[in-house]
XYZ file of C-alpha atoms in Angstrom:
701
model
C -35.162 3.249 -2.395
C -36.247 0.499 -0.041
C -36.128 0.430 3.699
C -34.423 -2.467 5.420
C -36.217 -3.248 8.643
C -34.575 -6.349 10.057
C -31.588 -6.515 12.360
C -28.761 -8.209 10.508
C -26.715 -9.228 13.539
C -27.785 -12.256 15.467
C -27.847 -11.668 19.194
C -28.023 -15.384 19.879
C -25.288 -16.800 17.673
C -22.568 -14.184 18.145
C -20.620 -13.734 21.392
C -19.764 -10.194 20.309
C -23.244 -8.950 21.091
C -23.753 -10.837 24.351
C -22.698 -9.575 27.754
C -20.753 -12.288 29.480
C -22.344 -13.519 32.689
C -19.818 -13.855 35.496
C -19.988 -15.167 39.013
C -19.836 -12.769 41.938
C -16.158 -13.569 42.425
C -15.213 -12.726 38.862
C -14.490 -9.261 37.526
C -17.213 -8.197 35.070
C -16.073 -7.890 31.463
C -17.007 -5.220 29.010
C -19.355 -5.938 26.181
C -17.031 -4.874 23.394
C -19.056 -3.825 20.407
C -22.623 -2.947 19.808
C -25.238 -0.531 21.063
C -26.977 0.666 17.932
C -27.217 -0.675 14.403
C -28.539 1.451 11.552
C -29.033 -0.320 8.238
C -29.136 1.521 4.952
C -28.264 0.964 1.303
C -28.128 3.164 -1.764
C -31.693 2.010 -2.460
C -32.893 3.295 0.924
C -35.051 6.392 0.962
C -35.650 6.695 4.700
C -32.877 5.483 6.940
C -34.146 3.102 9.609
C -32.269 2.607 12.824
C -32.440 -0.594 14.815
C -31.793 0.119 18.462
C -30.530 -2.716 20.580
C -31.392 -2.626 24.269
C -31.044 -5.316 26.864
C -33.193 -6.834 29.532
C -31.609 -9.786 31.276
C -31.165 -12.400 29.969
C -32.408 -11.614 26.429
C -32.086 -8.622 24.077
C -34.947 -6.589 22.697
C -34.722 -5.068 19.223
C -36.696 -1.882 18.657
C -36.934 -0.244 15.236
C -36.889 3.538 15.092
C -36.401 6.065 12.346
C -33.155 7.972 12.718
C -35.048 11.260 13.095
C -36.794 9.859 16.153
C -33.803 8.117 17.652
C -33.767 8.258 21.451
C -32.075 6.138 24.060
C -34.315 3.793 26.012
C -34.047 3.714 29.785
C -32.705 0.163 29.762
C -30.068 1.098 27.194
C -28.971 4.110 29.218
C -28.656 1.927 32.295
C -26.577 -0.575 30.336
C -24.243 2.139 29.072
C -23.660 3.396 32.631
C -22.646 -0.123 33.694
C -20.231 -0.457 30.807
C -18.805 2.910 31.777
C -18.144 1.696 35.291
C -16.346 -1.378 34.007
C -14.107 0.629 31.722
C -13.107 3.013 34.499
C -12.257 0.105 36.779
C -10.014 -1.530 34.208
C -7.773 1.366 33.217
C -7.389 5.100 33.030
C -6.639 4.967 29.308
C -8.403 3.280 26.449
C -7.365 -0.205 27.560
C -7.449 -1.739 24.063
C -4.697 -3.165 21.885
C -4.155 -4.215 18.294
C -4.940 -7.770 19.359
C -8.377 -6.605 20.542
C -8.953 -5.158 17.078
C -8.296 -8.519 15.440
C -10.328 -10.452 18.020
C -13.375 -8.217 17.718
C -13.013 -7.872 13.957
C -13.168 -11.651 13.696
C -16.382 -11.695 15.738
C -17.951 -9.015 13.587
C -16.993 -10.793 10.371
C -18.560 -14.021 11.610
C -21.712 -12.213 12.701
C -22.133 -10.547 9.312
C -21.031 -13.549 7.263
C -24.478 -13.713 5.729
C -23.744 -10.484 3.886
C -26.115 -7.565 3.786
C -25.621 -3.869 3.142
C -23.376 -1.444 5.093
C -24.760 -0.399 8.454
C -24.032 1.855 11.451
C -23.215 0.634 14.929
C -22.335 2.450 18.125
C -19.843 0.763 20.492
C -21.158 0.086 23.972
C -17.794 0.891 25.532
C -18.109 4.512 24.447
C -20.078 5.117 27.624
C -22.376 8.065 28.219
C -21.861 11.505 26.722
C -23.527 14.820 27.455
C -26.738 15.779 25.688
C -25.022 18.544 23.721
C -22.201 16.313 22.463
C -21.786 16.445 18.680
C -22.244 13.389 16.478
C -19.115 11.641 15.209
C -19.399 9.295 12.236
C -16.422 6.983 11.728
C -15.852 5.956 8.121
C -13.483 2.977 7.896
C -10.592 2.428 5.548
C -9.913 -0.465 3.251
C -10.718 -3.045 5.963
C -14.334 -1.863 6.215
C -14.853 -3.415 9.661
C -15.528 -0.109 11.409
C -13.330 -0.813 14.438
C -10.569 1.613 13.491
C -11.340 3.710 16.599
C -11.296 0.749 18.980
C -8.373 2.179 20.954
C -10.073 5.582 21.076
C -13.646 4.589 21.990
C -13.578 5.288 25.716
C -12.178 8.826 25.559
C -14.071 9.813 22.409
C -17.286 8.455 23.896
C -17.158 11.013 26.700
C -17.429 13.966 24.301
C -19.036 12.525 21.145
C -22.026 10.447 20.135
C -20.145 7.860 18.070
C -21.524 5.911 15.114
C -19.227 3.607 13.150
C -19.826 2.356 9.634
C -19.470 -1.391 9.054
C -19.095 -2.641 5.484
C -19.502 -6.456 5.340
C -16.787 -8.414 3.564
C -19.124 -9.564 0.806
C -20.724 -6.166 0.252
C -20.160 -4.613 -3.171
C -21.792 -1.220 -2.718
C -20.272 1.303 -5.123
C -18.417 4.369 -3.914
C -21.302 6.671 -4.827
C -23.596 4.315 -2.948
C -21.459 4.643 0.190
C -21.412 8.411 -0.228
C -25.206 8.530 -0.477
C -25.555 6.329 2.614
C -23.347 8.622 4.708
C -24.905 11.725 3.168
C -28.402 10.540 4.121
C -27.324 10.099 7.745
C -25.505 13.452 7.808
C -28.522 15.320 6.461
C -30.921 13.581 8.827
C -28.809 14.226 11.929
C -27.993 17.789 10.887
C -31.709 18.540 10.521
C -32.330 17.009 13.938
C -29.583 19.108 15.595
C -28.964 22.075 13.277
C -26.907 24.027 15.844
C -24.333 21.274 16.343
C -21.621 20.166 13.896
C -21.324 16.653 12.517
C -17.835 15.148 12.676
C -16.672 12.814 9.917
C -13.582 10.818 10.868
C -12.430 9.061 7.729
C -9.534 6.664 7.362
C -8.070 6.084 3.883
C -11.162 5.159 1.840
C -13.369 6.741 4.524
C -11.487 10.027 4.087
C -12.538 10.104 0.426
C -16.147 9.452 1.460
C -15.945 12.327 3.946
C -14.556 14.691 1.303
C -17.257 13.684 -1.158
C -20.038 14.253 1.391
C -18.553 17.641 2.327
C -18.307 18.673 -1.336
C -21.946 17.721 -1.955
C -23.189 19.471 1.203
C -21.322 22.774 1.600
C -24.132 24.299 3.679
C -24.010 21.643 6.410
C -21.710 22.317 9.366
C -19.142 19.524 9.061
C -15.775 18.930 10.709
C -13.576 16.508 8.781
C -10.758 14.529 10.387
C -8.960 12.637 7.641
C -6.445 9.926 8.502
C -3.988 9.092 5.702
C -6.539 9.958 3.012
C -6.637 7.809 -0.131
C -6.780 10.889 -2.354
C -3.149 10.034 -3.130
C -4.095 6.595 -4.493
C -2.578 7.362 -7.898
C 0.822 7.390 -6.142
C 0.098 4.324 -3.997
C 1.893 0.982 -4.194
C -1.508 -0.714 -4.248
C -1.979 0.152 -7.909
C 0.973 -1.985 -8.911
C -0.203 -4.946 -6.800
C -3.408 -5.571 -8.758
C -1.830 -7.842 -11.449
C 0.091 -9.744 -8.752
C -2.984 -10.280 -6.574
C -4.946 -11.616 -9.534
C -2.344 -14.380 -9.942
C -2.344 -15.420 -6.259
C -4.482 -18.535 -5.584
C -7.367 -17.786 -3.272
C -6.282 -20.331 -0.630
C -2.820 -18.769 -0.125
C -3.436 -16.397 2.771
C 0.117 -15.696 3.944
C 1.027 -13.611 0.899
C -2.176 -11.660 1.247
C -1.585 -11.000 4.937
C 1.985 -9.897 4.179
C 0.596 -7.387 1.698
C -1.935 -6.176 4.247
C 0.701 -5.915 7.002
C 2.143 -2.939 5.138
C -0.719 -0.997 6.685
C 0.568 -1.407 10.221
C 3.582 0.792 9.942
C 7.270 0.719 10.659
C 9.059 -1.406 8.035
C 12.092 -1.938 10.306
C 9.871 -3.187 13.092
C 8.036 -5.470 10.697
C 11.340 -6.819 9.404
C 12.511 -7.571 12.942
C 9.218 -9.293 13.673
C 9.621 -11.422 10.556
C 13.164 -12.382 11.594
C 11.870 -13.363 15.017
C 9.172 -15.483 13.386
C 11.693 -17.288 11.199
C 13.920 -17.998 14.209
C 10.972 -19.611 15.911
C 10.401 -23.289 15.159
C 6.770 -22.583 14.364
C 4.521 -19.529 14.267
C 2.618 -18.792 17.436
C -1.106 -19.327 17.599
C -1.584 -15.548 17.830
C 0.437 -14.987 14.635
C -1.562 -17.609 12.757
C -4.889 -16.288 14.005
C -3.919 -12.715 13.052
C -2.994 -13.829 9.549
C -6.274 -15.709 9.228
C -8.279 -12.695 10.440
C -6.495 -10.451 7.936
C -7.382 -12.919 5.215
C -10.986 -13.005 6.470
C -11.207 -9.199 6.501
C -9.792 -8.870 3.016
C -9.851 -12.121 1.030
C -8.433 -11.863 -2.459
C -11.735 -11.035 -4.171
C -12.623 -8.393 -1.590
C -9.136 -6.871 -1.672
C -9.295 -6.546 -5.450
C -12.738 -4.917 -5.137
C -11.521 -2.530 -2.431
C -8.539 -1.463 -4.549
C -10.868 -0.645 -7.430
C -13.083 1.173 -4.916
C -10.094 3.207 -3.736
C -9.305 4.134 -7.319
C -12.847 5.402 -7.899
C -12.920 7.149 -4.503
C -9.679 9.009 -5.136
C -10.790 10.223 -8.557
C -14.202 11.312 -7.246
C -12.842 13.169 -4.210
C -10.039 14.916 -6.089
C -12.400 16.153 -8.788
C -14.534 17.886 -6.154
C -11.931 19.292 -3.761
C -12.716 22.826 -4.912
C -16.240 22.461 -3.516
C -15.138 21.452 0.009
C -15.785 24.282 2.482
C -15.698 22.271 5.703
C -13.163 22.633 8.501
C -10.592 19.878 8.055
C -7.781 18.237 10.033
C -5.496 15.836 8.130
C -3.464 13.298 10.121
C -0.476 12.057 8.117
C 1.781 9.104 8.936
C 5.459 9.374 8.145
C 5.944 5.628 7.619
C 2.793 4.869 5.672
C 3.865 2.053 3.351
C 0.699 2.217 1.246
C 0.403 5.899 0.394
C 2.559 9.058 0.457
C 0.440 10.479 3.274
C 2.698 13.318 4.423
C 3.071 14.628 0.904
C -0.695 14.391 0.478
C -1.305 16.281 3.702
C 0.802 19.161 2.436
C -1.059 19.145 -0.878
C -4.483 19.264 0.770
C -3.350 21.967 3.185
C -2.188 24.138 0.286
C -5.341 23.527 -1.748
C -7.874 24.085 1.053
C -7.775 27.129 3.308
C -9.598 25.464 6.214
C -7.310 22.421 6.159
C -4.605 21.872 8.787
C -2.110 18.968 8.670
C -0.634 17.078 11.612
C 2.356 14.800 10.996
C 3.137 11.563 12.852
C 6.581 10.659 11.635
C 7.055 7.239 13.230
C 3.666 5.742 12.443
C 2.103 3.646 9.692
C -1.119 3.495 7.711
C -3.386 2.327 10.555
C -2.471 5.371 12.625
C -5.379 5.225 15.078
C -4.547 1.633 16.054
C -0.969 2.401 17.049
C 0.520 3.168 20.443
C 0.911 6.793 21.496
C -1.875 8.151 19.293
C -4.773 9.743 21.182
C -7.390 11.274 18.905
C -9.012 13.301 21.695
C -5.690 14.957 22.531
C -5.098 15.660 18.835
C -8.523 17.283 18.483
C -8.002 19.356 21.623
C -4.545 20.457 20.519
C -5.880 21.696 17.186
C -8.846 23.463 18.875
C -11.187 21.390 16.707
C -13.679 20.406 19.378
C -16.842 22.461 19.411
C -20.484 21.958 20.280
C -21.837 24.884 18.263
C -21.274 26.740 15.017
C -18.013 28.267 16.240
C -15.349 27.096 18.619
C -15.685 28.738 22.035
C -12.288 28.812 23.742
C -13.919 28.852 27.167
C -17.083 26.741 27.073
C -15.602 24.155 24.650
C -12.332 23.877 26.546
C -11.499 20.577 28.253
C -8.717 20.780 30.866
C -5.703 18.535 30.273
C -5.948 15.078 31.789
C -3.226 13.835 34.098
C -1.742 11.720 31.307
C -1.744 14.673 28.897
C -0.142 16.943 31.465
C 2.481 14.359 32.403
C 3.434 13.894 28.764
C 3.757 17.652 28.264
C 5.907 17.904 31.397
C 8.097 15.091 30.127
C 8.484 16.731 26.717
C 9.579 20.009 28.349
C 11.439 18.458 31.247
C 14.717 19.706 29.748
C 13.593 23.307 30.302
C 12.791 22.678 33.941
C 16.159 20.964 34.464
C 18.081 23.742 32.733
C 16.330 26.685 34.390
C 15.462 25.239 37.839
C 12.709 27.865 38.379
C 12.393 29.715 41.681
C 8.845 30.761 42.552
C 8.247 33.541 45.103
C 4.888 34.914 46.187
C 3.600 37.520 48.637
C 1.306 36.708 51.551
C -1.554 38.944 52.667
C 0.683 40.454 55.371
C 3.281 41.433 52.761
C 5.775 38.675 53.608
C 7.634 37.200 50.624
C 7.831 33.383 50.724
C 9.175 30.710 48.442
C 6.407 28.858 46.662
C 2.912 29.836 45.576
C 1.153 29.964 48.930
C 0.477 33.674 48.392
C -1.480 33.027 45.180
C -5.293 33.245 45.517
C -6.798 29.796 44.980
C -10.235 31.111 44.003
C -10.760 33.009 40.766
C -11.123 35.170 38.947
C -7.462 36.158 39.146
C -5.547 38.151 36.533
C -1.746 37.741 36.440
C -0.004 40.661 34.720
C 3.723 40.605 34.006
C 6.746 40.961 31.762
C 7.163 38.610 28.768
C 10.667 37.138 28.503
C 12.478 36.577 25.213
C 10.551 34.184 22.912
C 8.133 33.490 25.760
C 10.613 31.107 27.415
C 9.175 31.930 30.828
C 5.836 30.313 29.949
C 7.459 26.889 29.483
C 8.190 26.715 33.215
C 5.567 29.048 34.684
C 2.415 27.164 33.670
C 3.662 23.666 34.651
C 4.879 24.949 38.035
C 1.421 26.305 38.841
C -0.157 22.953 37.985
C 2.389 20.937 39.931
C 2.484 23.074 43.076
C -1.011 24.562 43.304
C -3.145 22.591 40.849
C -4.022 25.896 39.159
C -4.344 26.039 35.393
C -3.210 29.395 34.033
C -5.217 30.352 30.934
C -2.806 32.401 28.846
C -3.874 35.067 26.347
C -1.760 34.411 23.243
C -1.193 35.994 19.840
C -3.858 34.942 17.268
C -1.177 33.774 14.819
C -0.934 30.611 16.933
C -4.534 29.720 16.122
C -5.473 30.792 12.620
C -4.051 29.838 9.250
C -3.474 32.931 7.130
C -5.248 33.317 3.798
C -1.987 34.130 2.053
C -0.486 30.794 3.022
C 2.022 31.946 5.668
C 2.094 30.404 9.143
C 0.475 27.266 7.717
C 1.994 24.917 10.307
C 0.177 25.527 13.570
C 1.118 22.197 15.178
C 3.950 23.645 17.347
C 1.279 25.540 19.298
C -0.897 22.494 20.034
C 0.638 22.142 23.494
C -0.367 25.704 24.377
C -3.949 25.068 23.300
C -4.127 21.844 25.313
C -2.962 23.817 28.343
C -5.723 26.374 27.884
C -4.200 29.300 25.989
C -6.711 31.398 24.024
C -6.362 34.108 21.353
C -6.001 37.487 23.018
C -9.177 39.561 22.660
C -11.558 41.496 24.839
C -14.346 38.941 24.464
C -12.094 36.026 25.458
C -10.822 37.915 28.515
C -14.443 38.647 29.425
C -15.396 34.964 29.143
C -12.411 33.835 31.182
C -13.125 36.344 33.923
C -16.795 35.359 34.004
C -15.792 31.687 34.378
C -13.590 32.599 37.376
C -10.388 31.466 35.697
C -6.788 32.251 36.534
C -5.712 34.294 33.521
C -2.184 35.121 32.347
C -1.767 38.426 30.494
C 1.341 40.038 29.037
C 0.423 43.618 28.083
C 3.764 44.001 26.254
C 2.893 41.047 24.006
C 4.968 40.434 20.892
C 7.012 43.605 21.335
C 8.415 42.343 24.646
C 8.825 38.696 23.608
C 10.664 39.717 20.415
C 12.611 42.596 21.880
C 15.880 44.026 20.593
C 19.404 43.918 22.017
C 19.732 45.742 25.311
C 15.962 45.785 25.963
C 15.892 42.943 28.501
C 13.301 43.578 31.244
C 12.019 46.767 29.637
C 8.216 47.053 29.597
C 6.436 47.968 26.362
C 2.893 48.464 27.570
C 0.132 50.331 25.753
C -1.468 53.436 27.208
C -4.860 51.758 27.409
C -6.010 50.448 30.790
C -8.838 48.225 29.516
C -7.750 45.076 31.363
C -8.127 46.982 34.655
C -11.720 47.863 33.858
C -12.428 44.284 32.783
C -10.996 42.856 36.002
C -13.018 45.355 38.028
C -16.230 44.260 36.313
C -15.850 40.809 37.859
C -14.138 41.836 41.093
C -11.002 39.947 40.074
C -7.755 40.029 41.993
C -4.832 41.397 39.958
C -1.425 39.862 40.660
C 1.558 41.824 39.243
C 4.657 39.688 38.743
C 8.139 39.734 37.322
C 10.128 36.983 35.594
C 13.904 37.154 35.260
C 16.311 34.729 33.622
C 16.286 35.151 29.846
C 19.705 36.845 29.885
C 21.137 33.858 31.766
C 19.914 31.433 29.106
C 20.600 33.165 25.786
C 22.036 36.279 24.192
C 20.615 37.922 21.068
C 23.173 38.210 18.252
C 20.836 39.216 15.393
C 17.812 41.307 16.333
C 15.101 43.155 14.408
C 17.263 46.175 13.670
C 20.071 43.984 12.311
C 17.719 41.943 10.144
C 16.040 44.985 8.604
C 19.441 45.981 7.181
C 19.722 42.674 5.298
C 17.444 42.489 2.189
C 16.672 38.776 2.553
C 15.609 39.034 6.209
C 13.764 42.290 5.550
C 11.586 40.690 2.883
C 10.904 37.714 5.179
C 9.809 40.021 8.002
C 7.543 42.038 5.729
C 5.944 38.892 4.290
C 5.393 37.335 7.708
C 3.990 40.562 9.150
C 1.451 40.846 6.326
C 0.185 37.292 6.822
C 0.001 37.490 10.634
C -3.000 38.926 12.444
C -2.516 42.588 13.362
C -3.120 43.678 16.928
C -3.256 47.161 18.492
C -3.789 48.907 15.183
C -5.225 51.868 17.106
C -2.232 52.097 19.464
C 0.607 54.562 19.057
C 4.197 54.347 20.167
C 6.749 51.533 20.213
C 4.259 48.910 21.443
C 2.366 49.322 18.163
C 5.384 47.945 16.290
C 4.078 44.423 15.760
C 6.468 43.399 12.965
C 6.813 39.632 13.163
C 10.366 38.328 13.152
C 12.541 35.789 14.896
C 15.478 37.085 16.950
C 18.571 34.915 16.618
C 19.974 34.116 20.080
C 22.955 31.980 21.072
C 22.688 29.836 24.217
C 24.688 30.516 27.353
C 25.744 28.215 30.140
C 22.264 27.919 31.695
C 21.438 30.180 34.585
C 18.114 30.192 36.400
C 14.566 31.500 36.060
C 13.086 33.524 38.923
C 9.430 34.463 39.350
C 8.184 36.924 41.923
C 4.439 37.456 42.390
C 3.539 40.642 44.199
C 0.728 41.155 46.647
C -2.683 40.627 45.000
C -4.559 43.851 44.291
C -8.254 43.703 45.153
C -10.776 45.225 42.734
C -13.893 43.853 44.399
C -16.102 46.685 45.586
C -14.265 49.253 43.437
C -16.410 48.937 40.325
C -18.040 52.331 40.668
C -14.750 54.018 41.558
C -12.872 52.521 38.617
C -15.525 53.441 36.085
C -13.704 56.734 36.036
C -11.036 56.403 33.354
C -8.547 58.501 35.315
C -8.928 56.305 38.408
C -8.597 53.181 36.270
C -5.482 54.585 34.643
C -3.974 55.341 38.044
C -4.447 51.700 39.027
C -2.984 50.642 35.679
C 0.160 52.690 36.333
C 0.344 51.257 39.852
C 0.284 47.717 38.433
C 2.959 48.584 35.884
C 5.117 50.062 38.642
C 4.685 46.907 40.749
C 5.835 44.730 37.833
C 8.936 46.899 37.444
C 9.617 46.589 41.196
C 9.300 42.789 40.954
C 11.830 42.725 38.118
C 14.249 44.979 40.017
C 13.896 42.841 43.162
C 14.740 39.624 41.281
C 17.663 41.141 39.375
C 19.198 42.268 42.662
C 18.453 39.151 44.691
C 19.689 36.616 42.133
C 23.192 37.999 42.576
C 23.149 36.352 46.022
C 21.988 32.946 44.742
C 24.861 30.441 45.039
C 22.965 28.109 42.696
C 22.307 30.577 39.911
C 24.616 28.617 37.597
C 23.721 25.115 36.445
C 26.951 23.482 37.655
C 26.376 24.083 41.410
C 22.786 22.935 40.937
C 23.848 19.662 39.320
C 26.355 19.018 42.123
C 23.648 19.695 44.715
C 21.178 17.357 43.027
C 23.805 14.668 42.595
C 24.303 14.613 46.370
C 20.708 15.235 47.467
C 18.744 13.530 44.702
C 17.673 14.863 41.331
C 14.095 15.406 42.500
C 15.157 17.569 45.429
C 14.439 21.293 45.444
C 17.591 23.328 44.888
C 18.018 26.147 47.469
C 18.167 29.800 46.500
C 18.634 33.207 48.145
C 16.662 34.161 51.242
C 13.568 36.198 50.191
């Protein structure tokens, strides 16, 4: 295998690889594409990387082997400047579908001379930390490598991104592409053996990622597959081959219409077509987009790519049994090329480490569409890690303002319905409305009662962020994080929001890590038994006898805040509980099956709290009442480490905390009777006259 040592892209002829020089009065523009180009073919034995750095006004090309790849000082400086520009322009990614076509056209022109596939790293990705994992983007049928263009800025903060570019005239076989990617994966894995390598594959690229994973089961890989082409045998593309062969090469509009199926919503596309026909002539942008599509995939290339997809699908499917890598499959609901949602379900059933995520209103080019943020998706699935295993504390990235605002908007209905009242206790014992009595510095452990179905969490965590800018890290049941081997609980996507907001699987080691990081931690000792309680058990504590969380808090001198939450009985009433369901054979078998597949907690605990049978109580909604939260006076453990080493002393404090929680519940149940706005109707009238953003009054604390 030969080594290719020349840079294929011309820095002089192509505007894509030149930074635009502006006057002092003009706003500097981002250099859109290239930092690094690695060239390799299936004949290459040692991958050579061509690093592009810049000294004004010319570029310098330095060849380095991938195993010795380092960033030059000038390159690092350039990346910092690009970073500054991107932050000035927008908070988000700042790119559109039009940018994809514009920059794709530049790349196609720059590589018009042909050449083998090669890697490039977008300049706009900015600077990442030294321990950031490598992310290799494997493009779909277009082959340009710009499928992440709307994701570059955010991904570039946490990954070292390399994108694969396959020139239009390239005819490398599927196995050749697999060997190219495999060579890079092996080289980079050897260079950083403790860090995973991410393969983000779109359509054809997903098949390449699966093939590489099947051939390298011992390498730590994380696969993110976007509408994988493993379902090609059910794709409409198969039936288009005879038609495409009859289309004259110069007719580009029919080709671009075929390719436009990739971009999603058929109704939207139909409306766009109607709008075009109503226009006297197509706009320049429409014509240029059609021409770029035809340049990306001219008839000969499209026919080749379809045959490539056919080979890729057969190869990947024949080796699925050998794939051991962690895998996230993103499936579009309106993919006009492939049955992606059906394929996601198939892969999830066939592979234990595979989790699907569905995007019902999106098309084939999912990552180019509005409202799709790959970083948020990765965070929600807990798929970001820098080491062999995901660390829920060190690998956690707090929600951004845009992520938090979206979550608040999605759950705004709960805040409107329940109009939560937050009460806290000052150091002098005075009860005040608001969270001014909550310690701002951690570690702090909040211990309380879990309302039915955990409804209290939907308002509690957002209120802390809004009022005090404190992120509560909840300890949650492991079933929300791990797919069971028996196939139950396979859809974990409903819990993505909780993971984005910092919830972690409940365990001693995770509590230890959170306390050591000085976090504000939310713990419900009653757990599932309280959240899935029976009829007539509202506000009854089901705590274990163990006092381990007291000893853990004492180790770090954490403050313990007992609290009560009341309001579940004003929102819903249980009509079919656990006892009722166990008398019905169908429900009984469902409970037993679900309990077997779910992770078991407190196996060494006796009493009612040990009853961890998983079931879903059936409630009926009421005319909405109100949620009330009362946080008692913080209990100091600092300086009591030696005292609380004694199990009896620790247990006394444990019982004191439990008693305080019960007092908080009793206080709220009594006081809410005096709240004139406990019912939703008076609250709506108040907000209609005072503004819907105004705080609704409540009882005097």
